[in-house]
PDB file of C-alpha atoms in Angstrom:
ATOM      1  CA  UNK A   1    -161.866  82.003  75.922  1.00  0.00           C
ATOM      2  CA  UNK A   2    -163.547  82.153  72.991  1.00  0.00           C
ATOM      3  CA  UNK A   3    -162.979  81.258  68.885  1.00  0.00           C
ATOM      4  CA  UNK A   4    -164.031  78.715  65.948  1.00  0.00           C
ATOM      5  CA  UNK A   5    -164.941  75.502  66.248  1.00  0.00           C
ATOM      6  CA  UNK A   6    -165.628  73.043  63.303  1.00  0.00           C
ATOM      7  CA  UNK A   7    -168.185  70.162  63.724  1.00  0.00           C
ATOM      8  CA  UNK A   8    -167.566  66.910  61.481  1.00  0.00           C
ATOM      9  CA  UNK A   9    -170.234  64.226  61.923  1.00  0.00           C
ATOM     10  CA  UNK A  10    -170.473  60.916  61.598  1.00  0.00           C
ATOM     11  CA  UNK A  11    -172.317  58.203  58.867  1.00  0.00           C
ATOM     12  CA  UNK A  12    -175.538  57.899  58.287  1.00  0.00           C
ATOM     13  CA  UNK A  13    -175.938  61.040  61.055  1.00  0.00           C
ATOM     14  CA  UNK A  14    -176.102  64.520  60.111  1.00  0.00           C
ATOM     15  CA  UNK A  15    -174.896  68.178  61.814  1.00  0.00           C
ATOM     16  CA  UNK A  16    -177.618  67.667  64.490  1.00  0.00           C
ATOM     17  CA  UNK A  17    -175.921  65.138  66.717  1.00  0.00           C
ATOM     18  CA  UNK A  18    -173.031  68.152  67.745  1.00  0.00           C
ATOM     19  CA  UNK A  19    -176.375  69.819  69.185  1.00  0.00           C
ATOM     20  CA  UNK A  20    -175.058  69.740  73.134  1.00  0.00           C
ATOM     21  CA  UNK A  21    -171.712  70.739  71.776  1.00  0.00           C
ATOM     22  CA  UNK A  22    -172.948  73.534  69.737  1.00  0.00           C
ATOM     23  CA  UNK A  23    -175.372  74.599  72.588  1.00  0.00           C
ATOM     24  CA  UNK A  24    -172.550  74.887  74.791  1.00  0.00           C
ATOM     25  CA  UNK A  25    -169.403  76.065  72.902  1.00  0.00           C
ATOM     26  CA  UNK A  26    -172.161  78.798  71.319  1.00  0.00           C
ATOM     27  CA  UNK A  27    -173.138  79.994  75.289  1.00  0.00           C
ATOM     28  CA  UNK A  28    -169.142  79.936  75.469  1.00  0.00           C
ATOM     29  CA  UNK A  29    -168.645  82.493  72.756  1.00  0.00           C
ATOM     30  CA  UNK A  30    -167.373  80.343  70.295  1.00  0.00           C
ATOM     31  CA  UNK A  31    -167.798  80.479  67.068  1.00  0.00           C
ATOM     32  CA  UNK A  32    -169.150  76.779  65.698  1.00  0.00           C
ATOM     33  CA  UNK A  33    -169.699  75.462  62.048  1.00  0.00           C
ATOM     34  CA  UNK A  34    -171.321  72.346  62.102  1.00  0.00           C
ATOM     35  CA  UNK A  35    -172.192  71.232  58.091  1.00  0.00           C
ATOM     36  CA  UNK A  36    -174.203  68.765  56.838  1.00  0.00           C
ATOM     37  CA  UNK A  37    -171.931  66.170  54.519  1.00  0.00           C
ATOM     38  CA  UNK A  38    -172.994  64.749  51.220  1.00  0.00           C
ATOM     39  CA  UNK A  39    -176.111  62.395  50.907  1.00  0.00           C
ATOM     40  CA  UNK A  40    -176.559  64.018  54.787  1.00  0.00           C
ATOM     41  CA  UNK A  41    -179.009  65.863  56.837  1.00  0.00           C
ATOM     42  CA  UNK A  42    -180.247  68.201  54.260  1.00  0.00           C
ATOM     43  CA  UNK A  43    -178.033  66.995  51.434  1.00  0.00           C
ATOM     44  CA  UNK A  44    -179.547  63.360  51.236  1.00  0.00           C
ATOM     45  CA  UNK A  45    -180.061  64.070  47.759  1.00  0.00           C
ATOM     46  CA  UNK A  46    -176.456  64.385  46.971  1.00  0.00           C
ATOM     47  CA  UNK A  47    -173.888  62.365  45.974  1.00  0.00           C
ATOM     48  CA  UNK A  48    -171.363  61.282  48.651  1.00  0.00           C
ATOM     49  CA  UNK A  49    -167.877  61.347  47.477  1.00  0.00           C
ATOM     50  CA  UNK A  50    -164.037  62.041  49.313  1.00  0.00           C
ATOM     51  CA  UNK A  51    -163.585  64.941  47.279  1.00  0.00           C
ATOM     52  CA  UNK A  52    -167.119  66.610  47.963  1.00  0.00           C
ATOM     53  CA  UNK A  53    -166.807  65.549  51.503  1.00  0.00           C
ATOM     54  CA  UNK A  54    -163.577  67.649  52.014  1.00  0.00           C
ATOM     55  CA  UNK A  55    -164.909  70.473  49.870  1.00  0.00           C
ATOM     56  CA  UNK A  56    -167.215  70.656  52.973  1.00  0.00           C
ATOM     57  CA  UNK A  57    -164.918  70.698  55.505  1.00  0.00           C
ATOM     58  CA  UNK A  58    -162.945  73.089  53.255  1.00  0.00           C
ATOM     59  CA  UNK A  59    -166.276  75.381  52.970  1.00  0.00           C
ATOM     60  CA  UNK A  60    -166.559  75.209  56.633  1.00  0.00           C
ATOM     61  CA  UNK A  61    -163.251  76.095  57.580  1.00  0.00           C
ATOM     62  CA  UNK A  62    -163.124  79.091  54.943  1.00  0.00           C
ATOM     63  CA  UNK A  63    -166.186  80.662  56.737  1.00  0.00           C
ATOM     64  CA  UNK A  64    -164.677  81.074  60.115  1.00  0.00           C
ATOM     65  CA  UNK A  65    -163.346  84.456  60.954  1.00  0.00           C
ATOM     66  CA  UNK A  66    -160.113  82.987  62.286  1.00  0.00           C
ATOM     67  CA  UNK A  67    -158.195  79.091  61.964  1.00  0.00           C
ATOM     68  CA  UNK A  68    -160.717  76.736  63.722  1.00  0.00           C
ATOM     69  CA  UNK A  69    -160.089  73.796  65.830  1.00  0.00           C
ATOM     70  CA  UNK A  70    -161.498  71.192  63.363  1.00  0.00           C
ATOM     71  CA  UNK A  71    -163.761  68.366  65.288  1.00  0.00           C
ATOM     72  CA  UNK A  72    -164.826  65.206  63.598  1.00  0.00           C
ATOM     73  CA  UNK A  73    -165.981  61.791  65.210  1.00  0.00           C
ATOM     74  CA  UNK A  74    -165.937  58.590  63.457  1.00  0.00           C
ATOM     75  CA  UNK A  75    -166.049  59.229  59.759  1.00  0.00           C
ATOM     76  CA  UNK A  76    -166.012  62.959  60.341  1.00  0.00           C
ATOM     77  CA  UNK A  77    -162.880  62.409  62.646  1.00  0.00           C
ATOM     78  CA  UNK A  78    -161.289  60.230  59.256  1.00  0.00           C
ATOM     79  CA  UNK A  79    -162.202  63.300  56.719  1.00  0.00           C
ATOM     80  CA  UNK A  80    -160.729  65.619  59.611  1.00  0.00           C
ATOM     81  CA  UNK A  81    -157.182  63.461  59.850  1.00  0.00           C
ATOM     82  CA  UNK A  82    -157.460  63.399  55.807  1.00  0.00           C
ATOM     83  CA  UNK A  83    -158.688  67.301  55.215  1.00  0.00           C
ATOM     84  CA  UNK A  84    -155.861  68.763  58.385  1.00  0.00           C
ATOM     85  CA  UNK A  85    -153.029  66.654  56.285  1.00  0.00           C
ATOM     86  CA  UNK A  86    -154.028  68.174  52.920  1.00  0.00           C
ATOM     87  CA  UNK A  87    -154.996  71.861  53.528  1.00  0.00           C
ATOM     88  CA  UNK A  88    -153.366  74.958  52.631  1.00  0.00           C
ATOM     89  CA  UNK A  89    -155.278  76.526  55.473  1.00  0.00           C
ATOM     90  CA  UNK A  90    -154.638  77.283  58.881  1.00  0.00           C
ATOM     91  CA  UNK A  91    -156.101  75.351  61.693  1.00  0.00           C
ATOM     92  CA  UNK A  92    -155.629  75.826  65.567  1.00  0.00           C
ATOM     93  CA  UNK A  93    -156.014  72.168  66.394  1.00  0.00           C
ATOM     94  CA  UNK A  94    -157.529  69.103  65.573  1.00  0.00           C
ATOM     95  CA  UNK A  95    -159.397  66.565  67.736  1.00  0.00           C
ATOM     96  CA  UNK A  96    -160.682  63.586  65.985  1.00  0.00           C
ATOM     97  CA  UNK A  97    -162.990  61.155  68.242  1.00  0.00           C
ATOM     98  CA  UNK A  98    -163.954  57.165  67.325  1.00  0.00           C
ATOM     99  CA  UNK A  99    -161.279  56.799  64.299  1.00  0.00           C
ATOM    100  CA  UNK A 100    -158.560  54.837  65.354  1.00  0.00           C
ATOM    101  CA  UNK A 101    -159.065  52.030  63.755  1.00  0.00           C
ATOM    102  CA  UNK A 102    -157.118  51.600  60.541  1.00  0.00           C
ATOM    103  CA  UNK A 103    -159.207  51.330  57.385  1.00  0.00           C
ATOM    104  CA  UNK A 104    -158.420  48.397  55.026  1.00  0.00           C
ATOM    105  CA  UNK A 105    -159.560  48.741  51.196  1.00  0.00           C
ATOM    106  CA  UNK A 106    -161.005  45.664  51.140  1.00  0.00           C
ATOM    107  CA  UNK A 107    -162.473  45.046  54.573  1.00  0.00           C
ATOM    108  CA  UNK A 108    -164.370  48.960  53.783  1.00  0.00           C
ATOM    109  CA  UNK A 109    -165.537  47.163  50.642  1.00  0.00           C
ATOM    110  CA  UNK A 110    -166.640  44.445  52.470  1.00  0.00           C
ATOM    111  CA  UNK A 111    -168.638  45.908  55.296  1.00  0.00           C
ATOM    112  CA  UNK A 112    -170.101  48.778  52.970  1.00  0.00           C
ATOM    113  CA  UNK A 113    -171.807  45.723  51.099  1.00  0.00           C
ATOM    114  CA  UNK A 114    -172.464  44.078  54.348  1.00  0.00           C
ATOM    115  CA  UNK A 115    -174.124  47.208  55.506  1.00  0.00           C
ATOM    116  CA  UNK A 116    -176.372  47.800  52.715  1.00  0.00           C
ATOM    117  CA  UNK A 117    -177.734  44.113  52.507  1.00  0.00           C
ATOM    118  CA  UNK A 118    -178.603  44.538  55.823  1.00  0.00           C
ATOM    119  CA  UNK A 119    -180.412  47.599  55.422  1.00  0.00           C
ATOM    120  CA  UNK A 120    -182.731  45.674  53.391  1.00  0.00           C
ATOM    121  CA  UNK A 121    -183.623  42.797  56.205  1.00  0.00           C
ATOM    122  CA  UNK A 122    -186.439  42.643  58.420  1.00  0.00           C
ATOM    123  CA  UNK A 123    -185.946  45.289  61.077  1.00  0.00           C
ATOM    124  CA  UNK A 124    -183.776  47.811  59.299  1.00  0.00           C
ATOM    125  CA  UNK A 125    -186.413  50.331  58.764  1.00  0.00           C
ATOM    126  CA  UNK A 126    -185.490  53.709  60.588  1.00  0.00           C
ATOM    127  CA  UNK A 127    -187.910  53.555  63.272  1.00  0.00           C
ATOM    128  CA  UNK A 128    -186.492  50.138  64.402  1.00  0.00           C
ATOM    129  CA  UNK A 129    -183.075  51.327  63.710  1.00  0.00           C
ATOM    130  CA  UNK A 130    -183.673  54.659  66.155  1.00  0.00           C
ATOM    131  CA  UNK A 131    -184.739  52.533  68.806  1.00  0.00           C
ATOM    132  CA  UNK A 132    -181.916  49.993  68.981  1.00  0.00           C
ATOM    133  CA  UNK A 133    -179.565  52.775  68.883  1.00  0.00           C
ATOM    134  CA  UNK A 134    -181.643  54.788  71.775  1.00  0.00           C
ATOM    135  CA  UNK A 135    -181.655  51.585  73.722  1.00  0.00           C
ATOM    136  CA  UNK A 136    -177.882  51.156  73.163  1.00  0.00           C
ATOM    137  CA  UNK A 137    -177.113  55.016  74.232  1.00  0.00           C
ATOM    138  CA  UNK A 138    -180.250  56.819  75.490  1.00  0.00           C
ATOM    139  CA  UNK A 139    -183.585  58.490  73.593  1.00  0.00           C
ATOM    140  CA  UNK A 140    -181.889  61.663  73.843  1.00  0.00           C
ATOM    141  CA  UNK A 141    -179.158  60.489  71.929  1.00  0.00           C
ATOM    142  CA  UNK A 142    -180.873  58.663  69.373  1.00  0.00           C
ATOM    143  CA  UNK A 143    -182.811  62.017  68.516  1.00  0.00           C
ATOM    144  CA  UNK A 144    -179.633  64.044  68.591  1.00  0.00           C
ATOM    145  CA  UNK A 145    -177.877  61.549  66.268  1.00  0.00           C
ATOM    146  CA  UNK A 146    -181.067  60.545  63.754  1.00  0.00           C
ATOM    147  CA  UNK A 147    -182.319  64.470  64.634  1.00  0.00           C
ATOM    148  CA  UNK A 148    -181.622  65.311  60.672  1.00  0.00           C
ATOM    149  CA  UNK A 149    -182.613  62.012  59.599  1.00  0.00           C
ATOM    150  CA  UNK A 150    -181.223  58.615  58.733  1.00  0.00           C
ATOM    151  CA  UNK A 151    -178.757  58.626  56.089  1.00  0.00           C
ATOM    152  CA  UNK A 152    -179.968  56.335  53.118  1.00  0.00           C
ATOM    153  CA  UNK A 153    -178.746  53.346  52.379  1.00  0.00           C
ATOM    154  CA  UNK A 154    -176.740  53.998  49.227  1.00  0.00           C
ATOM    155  CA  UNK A 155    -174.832  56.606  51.151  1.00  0.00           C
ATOM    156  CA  UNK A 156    -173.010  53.414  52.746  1.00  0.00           C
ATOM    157  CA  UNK A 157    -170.881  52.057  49.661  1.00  0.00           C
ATOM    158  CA  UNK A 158    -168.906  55.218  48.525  1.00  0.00           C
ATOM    159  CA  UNK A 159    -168.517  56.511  52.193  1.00  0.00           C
ATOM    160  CA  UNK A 160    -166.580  52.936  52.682  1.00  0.00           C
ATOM    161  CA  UNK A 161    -164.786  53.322  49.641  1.00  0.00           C
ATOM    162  CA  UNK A 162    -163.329  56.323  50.384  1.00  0.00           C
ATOM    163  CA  UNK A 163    -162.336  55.486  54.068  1.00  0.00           C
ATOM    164  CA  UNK A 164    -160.551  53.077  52.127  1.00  0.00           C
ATOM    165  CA  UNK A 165    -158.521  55.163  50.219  1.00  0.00           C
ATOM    166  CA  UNK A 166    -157.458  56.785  53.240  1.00  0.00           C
ATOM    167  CA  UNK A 167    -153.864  56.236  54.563  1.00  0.00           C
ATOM    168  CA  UNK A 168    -155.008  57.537  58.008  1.00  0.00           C
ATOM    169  CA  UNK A 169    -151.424  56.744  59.910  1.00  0.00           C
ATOM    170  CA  UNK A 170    -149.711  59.221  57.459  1.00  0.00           C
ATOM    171  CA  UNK A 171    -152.043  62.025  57.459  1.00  0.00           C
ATOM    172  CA  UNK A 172    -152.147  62.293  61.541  1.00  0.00           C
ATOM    173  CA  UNK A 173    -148.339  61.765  61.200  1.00  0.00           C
ATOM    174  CA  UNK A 174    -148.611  65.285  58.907  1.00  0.00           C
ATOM    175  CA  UNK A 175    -150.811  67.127  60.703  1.00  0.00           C
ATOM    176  CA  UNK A 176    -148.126  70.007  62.179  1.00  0.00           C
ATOM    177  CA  UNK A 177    -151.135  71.168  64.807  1.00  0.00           C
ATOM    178  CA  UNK A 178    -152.034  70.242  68.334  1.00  0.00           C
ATOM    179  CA  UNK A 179    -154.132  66.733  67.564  1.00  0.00           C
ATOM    180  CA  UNK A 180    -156.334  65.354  70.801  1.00  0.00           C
ATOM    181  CA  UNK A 181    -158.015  62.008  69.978  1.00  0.00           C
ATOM    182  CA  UNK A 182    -160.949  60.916  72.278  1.00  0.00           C
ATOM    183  CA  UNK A 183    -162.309  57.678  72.597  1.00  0.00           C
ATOM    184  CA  UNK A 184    -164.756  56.306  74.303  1.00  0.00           C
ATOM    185  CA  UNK A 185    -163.666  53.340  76.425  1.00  0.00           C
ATOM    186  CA  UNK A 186    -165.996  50.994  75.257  1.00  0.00           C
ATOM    187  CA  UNK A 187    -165.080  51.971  71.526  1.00  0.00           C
ATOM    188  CA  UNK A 188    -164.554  49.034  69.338  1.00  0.00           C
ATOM    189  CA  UNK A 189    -162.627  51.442  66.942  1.00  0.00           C
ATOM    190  CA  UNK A 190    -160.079  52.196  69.742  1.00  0.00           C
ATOM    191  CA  UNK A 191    -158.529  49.033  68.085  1.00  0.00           C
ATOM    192  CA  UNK A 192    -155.667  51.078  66.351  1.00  0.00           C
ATOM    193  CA  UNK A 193    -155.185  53.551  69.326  1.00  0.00           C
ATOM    194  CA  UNK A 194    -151.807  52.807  69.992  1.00  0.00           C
ATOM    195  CA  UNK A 195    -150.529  53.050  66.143  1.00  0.00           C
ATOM    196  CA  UNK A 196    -151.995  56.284  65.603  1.00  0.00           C
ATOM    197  CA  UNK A 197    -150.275  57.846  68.974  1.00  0.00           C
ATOM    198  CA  UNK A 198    -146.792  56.632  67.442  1.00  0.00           C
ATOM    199  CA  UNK A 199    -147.666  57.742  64.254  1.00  0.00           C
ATOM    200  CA  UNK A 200    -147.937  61.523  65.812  1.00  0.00           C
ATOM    201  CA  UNK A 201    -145.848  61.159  68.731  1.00  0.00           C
ATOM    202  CA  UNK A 202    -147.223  64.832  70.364  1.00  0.00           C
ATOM    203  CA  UNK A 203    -150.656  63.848  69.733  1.00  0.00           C
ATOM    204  CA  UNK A 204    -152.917  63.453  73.061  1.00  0.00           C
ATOM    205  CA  UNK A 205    -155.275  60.979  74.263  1.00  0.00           C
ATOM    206  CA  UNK A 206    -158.259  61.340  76.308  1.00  0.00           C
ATOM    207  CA  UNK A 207    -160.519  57.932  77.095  1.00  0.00           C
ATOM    208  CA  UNK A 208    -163.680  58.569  78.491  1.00  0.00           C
ATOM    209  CA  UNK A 209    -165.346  56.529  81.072  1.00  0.00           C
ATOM    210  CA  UNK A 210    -168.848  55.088  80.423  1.00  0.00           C
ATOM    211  CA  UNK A 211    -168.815  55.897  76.663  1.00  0.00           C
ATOM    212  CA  UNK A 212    -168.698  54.392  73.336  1.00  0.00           C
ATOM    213  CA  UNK A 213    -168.302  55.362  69.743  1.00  0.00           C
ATOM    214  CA  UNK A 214    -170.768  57.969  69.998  1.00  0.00           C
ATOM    215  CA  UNK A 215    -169.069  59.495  72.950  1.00  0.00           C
ATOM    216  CA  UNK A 216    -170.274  63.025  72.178  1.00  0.00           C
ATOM    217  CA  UNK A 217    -173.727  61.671  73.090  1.00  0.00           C
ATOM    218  CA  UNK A 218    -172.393  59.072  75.586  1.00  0.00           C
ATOM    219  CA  UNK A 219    -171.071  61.828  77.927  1.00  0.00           C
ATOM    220  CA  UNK A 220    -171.834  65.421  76.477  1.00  0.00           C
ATOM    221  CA  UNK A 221    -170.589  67.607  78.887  1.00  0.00           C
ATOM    222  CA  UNK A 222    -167.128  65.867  79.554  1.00  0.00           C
ATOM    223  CA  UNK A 223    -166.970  65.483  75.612  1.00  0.00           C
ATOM    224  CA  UNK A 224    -167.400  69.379  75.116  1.00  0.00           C
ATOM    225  CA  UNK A 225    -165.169  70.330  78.205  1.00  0.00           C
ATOM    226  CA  UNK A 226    -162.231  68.109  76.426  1.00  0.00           C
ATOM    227  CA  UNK A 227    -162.657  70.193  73.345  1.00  0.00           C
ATOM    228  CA  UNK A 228    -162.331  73.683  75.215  1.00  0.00           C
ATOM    229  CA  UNK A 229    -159.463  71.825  76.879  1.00  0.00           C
ATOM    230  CA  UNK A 230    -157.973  71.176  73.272  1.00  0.00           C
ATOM    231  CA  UNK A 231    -158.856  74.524  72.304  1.00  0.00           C
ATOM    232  CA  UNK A 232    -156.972  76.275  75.121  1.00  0.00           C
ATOM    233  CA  UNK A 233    -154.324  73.615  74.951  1.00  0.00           C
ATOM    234  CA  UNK A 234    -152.776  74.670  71.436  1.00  0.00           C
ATOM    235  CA  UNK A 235    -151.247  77.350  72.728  1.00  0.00           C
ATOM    236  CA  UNK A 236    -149.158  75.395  74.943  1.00  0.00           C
ATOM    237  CA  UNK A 237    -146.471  72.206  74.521  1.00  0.00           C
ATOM    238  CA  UNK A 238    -149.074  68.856  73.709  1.00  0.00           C
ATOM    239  CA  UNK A 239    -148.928  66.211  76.184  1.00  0.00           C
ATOM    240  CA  UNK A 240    -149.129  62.719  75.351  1.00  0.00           C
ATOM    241  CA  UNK A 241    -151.436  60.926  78.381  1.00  0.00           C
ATOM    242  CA  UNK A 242    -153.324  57.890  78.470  1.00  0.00           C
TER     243      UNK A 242
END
């Protein structure tokens, strides 16, 4: 089995934390695009905005020699729901991870401000902030995630104003591909899980055990062997399981 694969990260992150799932969809034979967003990775320069962020995914996709599954986790799983709703282009599947949690305009507001006044406290420096989050996950993790750098902190604001925007519930109720969604059990943004199942009733859940919202990193190789699963599975009738 082999074919394209598109990597979406999440905030403040950058391409490097798909690292185990490029190493072993690549070994695989697939082919994997994993890009750096806006004001990420190597484009922390840039401007973050919707419209550049699906240009991307849209740049991505375009390179792949045949329709990709498209992969995103947390606010690369929202720009997946959002960019697999709005393309003209073909995809093979979708398989969002950490998103269901309905964005509200103002709440995004709220906590994009909240995040960037706390980026300027005591303790918010990117050394402290790598080891909290290896201590929360593992070191190996917390390089894979942080492994293009931390995301600065003006990055924060637009990326919450444009989940905002978002009316996530419609676009995975337009998506006309295979959709898997995989959370992580301990997932806080498995909140919504339920509402976004109804909203695409062949869409397919898959909860891991001992993982949270970076579940990628959380449990790599059960995280990558879910994809191939979703990968072979779009040939075939989607299951709803829980």
């Amino acid at each position: 089995m082999s074919g394209s694969v598109v990597l979406v990260h999440g905030v403040r992150s950058s391409r490097t934390m798909w690292r185990p799932q490029i190493k072993r969809l690549t070994k695989r034979g697939f082919h994997v695009v994993a890009p750096d967003l806006p004001g990420h990775g190597e484009r922390q320069d840039e401007e973050f905005s919707l419209a550049a962020a699906l240009a991307t995914i849209d740049e991505a996709v375009a390179s792949c020699p045949e329709p990709p599954m498209l992969v995103g986790l947390s606010l690369g799983g929202y720009l997946s729901l959002q960019y697999a709703a709005t393309t003209q282009r073909p995809l093979r599947a979708v398989t969002v991870a950490g998103c269901t949690a309905v964005p509200n305009r103002f709440l995004a507001v709220a906590f994009g401000a909240y995040l960037s006044w706390r980026d300027r406290l005591p303790g918010s420096a990117d050394d402290s902030v790598l080891a909290a989050f290896a201590k929360a996950n593992s070191p190996k993790a917390a390089r894979h995630y942080y492994g293009g750098g931390r995301a600065k902190a003006h990055v924060v604001a637009p990326v919450m104003r444009a989940l905002g925007r978002l009316d996530v519930l419609e676009a995975i109720g337009s998506i006309d591909v295979p959709v898997t969604i995989i959370n992580g059990r301990r997932d806080e943004f498995r909140i919504h899980e339920r509402r976004f199942l109804a909203a695409n009733d062949a869409a397919r859940l898959v909860v891991l055990d001992d993982a949270g919202h970076i579940s990628n990193l959380n449990r790599p190789k059960r995280f990558t062997k879910e994809l191939r699963a979703a990968f072979e599975r779009a040939e075939r009738p989607p299951l709803v399981v829980a």
